[in-house]
Short mmCIF file of C-alpha atoms in Angstrom, two decimals:
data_model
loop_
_atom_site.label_atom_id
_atom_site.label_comp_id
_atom_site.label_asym_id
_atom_site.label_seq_id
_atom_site.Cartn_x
_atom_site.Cartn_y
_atom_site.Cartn_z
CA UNK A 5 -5.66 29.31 -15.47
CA UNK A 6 -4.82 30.13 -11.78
CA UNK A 7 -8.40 29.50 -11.01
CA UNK A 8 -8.16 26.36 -12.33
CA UNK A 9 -4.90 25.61 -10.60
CA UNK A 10 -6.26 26.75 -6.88
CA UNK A 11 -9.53 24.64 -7.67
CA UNK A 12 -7.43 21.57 -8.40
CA UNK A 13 -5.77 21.73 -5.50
CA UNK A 14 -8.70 22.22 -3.09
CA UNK A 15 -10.46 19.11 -4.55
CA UNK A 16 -7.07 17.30 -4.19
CA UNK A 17 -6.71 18.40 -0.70
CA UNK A 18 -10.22 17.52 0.00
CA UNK A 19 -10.16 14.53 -1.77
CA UNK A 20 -7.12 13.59 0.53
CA UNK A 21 -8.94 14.79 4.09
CA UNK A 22 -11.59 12.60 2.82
CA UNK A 23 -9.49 9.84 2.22
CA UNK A 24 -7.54 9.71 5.80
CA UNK A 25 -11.02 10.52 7.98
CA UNK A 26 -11.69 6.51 7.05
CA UNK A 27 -12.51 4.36 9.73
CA UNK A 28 -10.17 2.01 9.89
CA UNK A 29 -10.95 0.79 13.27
CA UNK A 30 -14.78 -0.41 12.36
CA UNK A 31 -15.42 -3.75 12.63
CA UNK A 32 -16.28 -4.32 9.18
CA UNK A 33 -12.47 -2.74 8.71
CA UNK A 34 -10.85 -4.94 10.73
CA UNK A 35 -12.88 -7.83 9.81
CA UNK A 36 -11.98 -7.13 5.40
CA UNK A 37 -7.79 -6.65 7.00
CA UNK A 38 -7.56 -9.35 9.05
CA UNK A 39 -8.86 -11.43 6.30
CA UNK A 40 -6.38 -10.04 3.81
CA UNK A 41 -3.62 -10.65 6.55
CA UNK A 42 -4.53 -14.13 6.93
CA UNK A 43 -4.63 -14.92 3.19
CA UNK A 44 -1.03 -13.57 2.65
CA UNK A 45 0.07 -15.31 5.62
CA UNK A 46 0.95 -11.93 7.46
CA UNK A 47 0.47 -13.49 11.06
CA UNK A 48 1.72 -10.89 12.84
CA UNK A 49 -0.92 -8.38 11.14
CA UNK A 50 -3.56 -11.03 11.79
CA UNK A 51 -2.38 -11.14 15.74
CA UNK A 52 -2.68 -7.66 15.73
CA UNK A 53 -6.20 -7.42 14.81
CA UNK A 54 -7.12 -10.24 16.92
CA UNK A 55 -7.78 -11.82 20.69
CA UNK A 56 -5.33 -13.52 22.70
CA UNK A 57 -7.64 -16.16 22.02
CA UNK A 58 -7.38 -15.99 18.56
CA UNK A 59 -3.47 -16.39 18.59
CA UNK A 60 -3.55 -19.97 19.02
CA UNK A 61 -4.90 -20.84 16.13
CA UNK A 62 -2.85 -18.39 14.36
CA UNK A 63 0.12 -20.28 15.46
CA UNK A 64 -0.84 -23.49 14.34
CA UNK A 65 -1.55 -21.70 10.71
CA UNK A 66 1.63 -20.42 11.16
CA UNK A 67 3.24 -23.68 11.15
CA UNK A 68 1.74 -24.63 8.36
CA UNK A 69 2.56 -22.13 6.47
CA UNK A 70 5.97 -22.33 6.75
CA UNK A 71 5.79 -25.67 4.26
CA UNK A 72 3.57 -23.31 1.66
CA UNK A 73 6.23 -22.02 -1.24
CA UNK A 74 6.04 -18.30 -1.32
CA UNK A 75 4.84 -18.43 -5.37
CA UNK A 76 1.48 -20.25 -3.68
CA UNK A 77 1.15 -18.05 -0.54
CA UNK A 78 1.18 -14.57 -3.52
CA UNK A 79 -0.78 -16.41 -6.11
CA UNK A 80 -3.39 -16.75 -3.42
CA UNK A 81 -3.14 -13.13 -2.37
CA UNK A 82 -3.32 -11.56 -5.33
CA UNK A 83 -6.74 -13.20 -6.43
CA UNK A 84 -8.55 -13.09 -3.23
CA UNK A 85 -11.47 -10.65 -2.64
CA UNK A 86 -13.58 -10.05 0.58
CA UNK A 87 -17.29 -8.83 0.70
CA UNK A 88 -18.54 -7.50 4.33
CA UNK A 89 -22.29 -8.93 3.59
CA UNK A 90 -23.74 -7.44 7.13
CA UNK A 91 -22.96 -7.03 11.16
CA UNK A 92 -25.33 -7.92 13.83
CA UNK A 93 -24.27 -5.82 17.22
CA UNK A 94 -24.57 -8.55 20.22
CA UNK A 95 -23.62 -6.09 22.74
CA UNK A 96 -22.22 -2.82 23.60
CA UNK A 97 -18.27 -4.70 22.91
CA UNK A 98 -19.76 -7.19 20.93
CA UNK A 99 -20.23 -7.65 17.04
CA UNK A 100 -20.67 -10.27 14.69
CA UNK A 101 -19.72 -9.77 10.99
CA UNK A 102 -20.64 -11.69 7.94
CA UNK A 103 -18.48 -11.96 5.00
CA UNK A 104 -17.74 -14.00 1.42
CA UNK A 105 -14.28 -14.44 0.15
CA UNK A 106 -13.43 -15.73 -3.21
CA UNK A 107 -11.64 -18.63 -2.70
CA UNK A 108 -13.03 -19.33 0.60
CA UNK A 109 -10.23 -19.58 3.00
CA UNK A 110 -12.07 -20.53 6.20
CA UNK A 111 -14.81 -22.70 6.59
CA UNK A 112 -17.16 -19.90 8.68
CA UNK A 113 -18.40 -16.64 7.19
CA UNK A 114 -18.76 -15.09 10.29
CA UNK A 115 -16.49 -13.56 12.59
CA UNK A 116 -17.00 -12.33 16.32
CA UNK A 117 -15.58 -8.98 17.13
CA UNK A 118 -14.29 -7.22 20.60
CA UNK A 119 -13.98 -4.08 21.40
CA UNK A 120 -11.26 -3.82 24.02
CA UNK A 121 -8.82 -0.90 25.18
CA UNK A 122 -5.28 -1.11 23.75
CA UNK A 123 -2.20 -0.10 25.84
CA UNK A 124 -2.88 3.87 25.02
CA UNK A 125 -6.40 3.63 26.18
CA UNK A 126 -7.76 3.73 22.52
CA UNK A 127 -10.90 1.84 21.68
CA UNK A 128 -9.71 -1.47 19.09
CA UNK A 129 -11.89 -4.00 17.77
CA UNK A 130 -10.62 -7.41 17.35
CA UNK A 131 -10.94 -10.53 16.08
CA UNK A 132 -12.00 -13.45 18.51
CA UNK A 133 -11.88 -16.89 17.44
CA UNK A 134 -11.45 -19.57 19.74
CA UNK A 135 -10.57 -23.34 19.28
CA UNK A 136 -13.16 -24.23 21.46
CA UNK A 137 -15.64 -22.23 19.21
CA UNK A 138 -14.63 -24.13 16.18
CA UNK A 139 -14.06 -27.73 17.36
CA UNK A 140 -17.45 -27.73 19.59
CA UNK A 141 -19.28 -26.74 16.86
CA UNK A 142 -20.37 -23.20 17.83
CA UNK A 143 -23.00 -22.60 15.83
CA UNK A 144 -21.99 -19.00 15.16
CA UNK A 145 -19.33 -20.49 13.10
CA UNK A 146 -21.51 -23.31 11.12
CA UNK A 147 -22.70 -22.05 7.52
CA UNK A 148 -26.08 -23.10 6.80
CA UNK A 149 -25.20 -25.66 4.41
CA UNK A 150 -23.93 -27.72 6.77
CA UNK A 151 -26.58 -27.00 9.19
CA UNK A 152 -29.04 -29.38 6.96
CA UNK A 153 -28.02 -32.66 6.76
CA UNK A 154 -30.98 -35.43 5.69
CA UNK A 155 -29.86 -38.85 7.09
CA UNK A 156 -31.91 -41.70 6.62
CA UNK A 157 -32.20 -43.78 9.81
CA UNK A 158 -33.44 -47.29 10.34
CA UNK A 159 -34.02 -48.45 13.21
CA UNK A 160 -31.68 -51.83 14.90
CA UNK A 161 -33.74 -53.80 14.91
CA UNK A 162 -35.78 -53.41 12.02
CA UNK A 163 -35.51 -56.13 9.45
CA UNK A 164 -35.39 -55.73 5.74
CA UNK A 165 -35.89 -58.39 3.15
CA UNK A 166 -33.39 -59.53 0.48
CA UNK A 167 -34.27 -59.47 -3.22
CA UNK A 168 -32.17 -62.31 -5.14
#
């Protein structure tokens, strides 16, 4: 019985070192939390985890948010998943990550990641979106399905005939 005992706890305690040796400072990591943050409207998490660039446009959802009953803002958390789908390393401080979420919350699936030095010297990765990335159009932003768009053009001064 003692064996059993003293086994228990060295799986428990292993189990535990296991546990806390997580990275939580990967950029898939901080990608999957600053998504959660968002979703529950936990700006200050979100600006934590992100660029001074990014900030911005956490304000403005910010605002927004205050209008958003608190029943909405936990119904929304509490049925929102995230899948990291894959990371493409740009640079040495740069990656990109690609994610779902059900609901979909943002209109990319990709987010841009820094790695900068916080005010200890540590190594952090961070979010970086930037209004200018989203409103020109950056294409790292654009999902494919938007990318393909079929329009039919004619040209002026082409001339078409009537049917009665």
């Amino acid at each position: 019985m003692k064996k059993q005992t003293s086994l228990f706890m060295v799986m428990l305690l292993a189990a535990t070192v296991l546990y806390s040796c997580k990275n939580t400072n990967s950029p898939q990591a901080v990608t999957e939390k600053f998504l959660n943050s968002f979703v529950q409207m936990d700006y200050e998490t979100a600006r934590s985890l992100s660029t001074r660039n990014t900030w911005e446009l956490l304000d403005i959802w910010a605002s927004f948010a205050k209008e958003i009953p608190e029943s909405v803002k936990k119904e929304k958390a509490e049925h929102f998943k995230v899948k990291i789908t894959g990371n493409k390393k740009e640079s040495d401080s740069t990656v990109i990550v690609s994610y779902t979420t059900e609901p979909k919350i943002l209109p990319f699936n990709k987010l841009r990641l820094l790695r900068q030095r916080d005010i200890e010297g540590r190594e952090r990765w961070k979010v970086d979106i930037s209004t200018l990335d989203l409103i020109g159009g950056e294409e790292l932003y654009i999902e494919e399905e938007q990318k393909a768009v079929d329009v039919e053009r004619i040209p002026a001064d082409t001339i078409r005939d009537k049917e009665d």
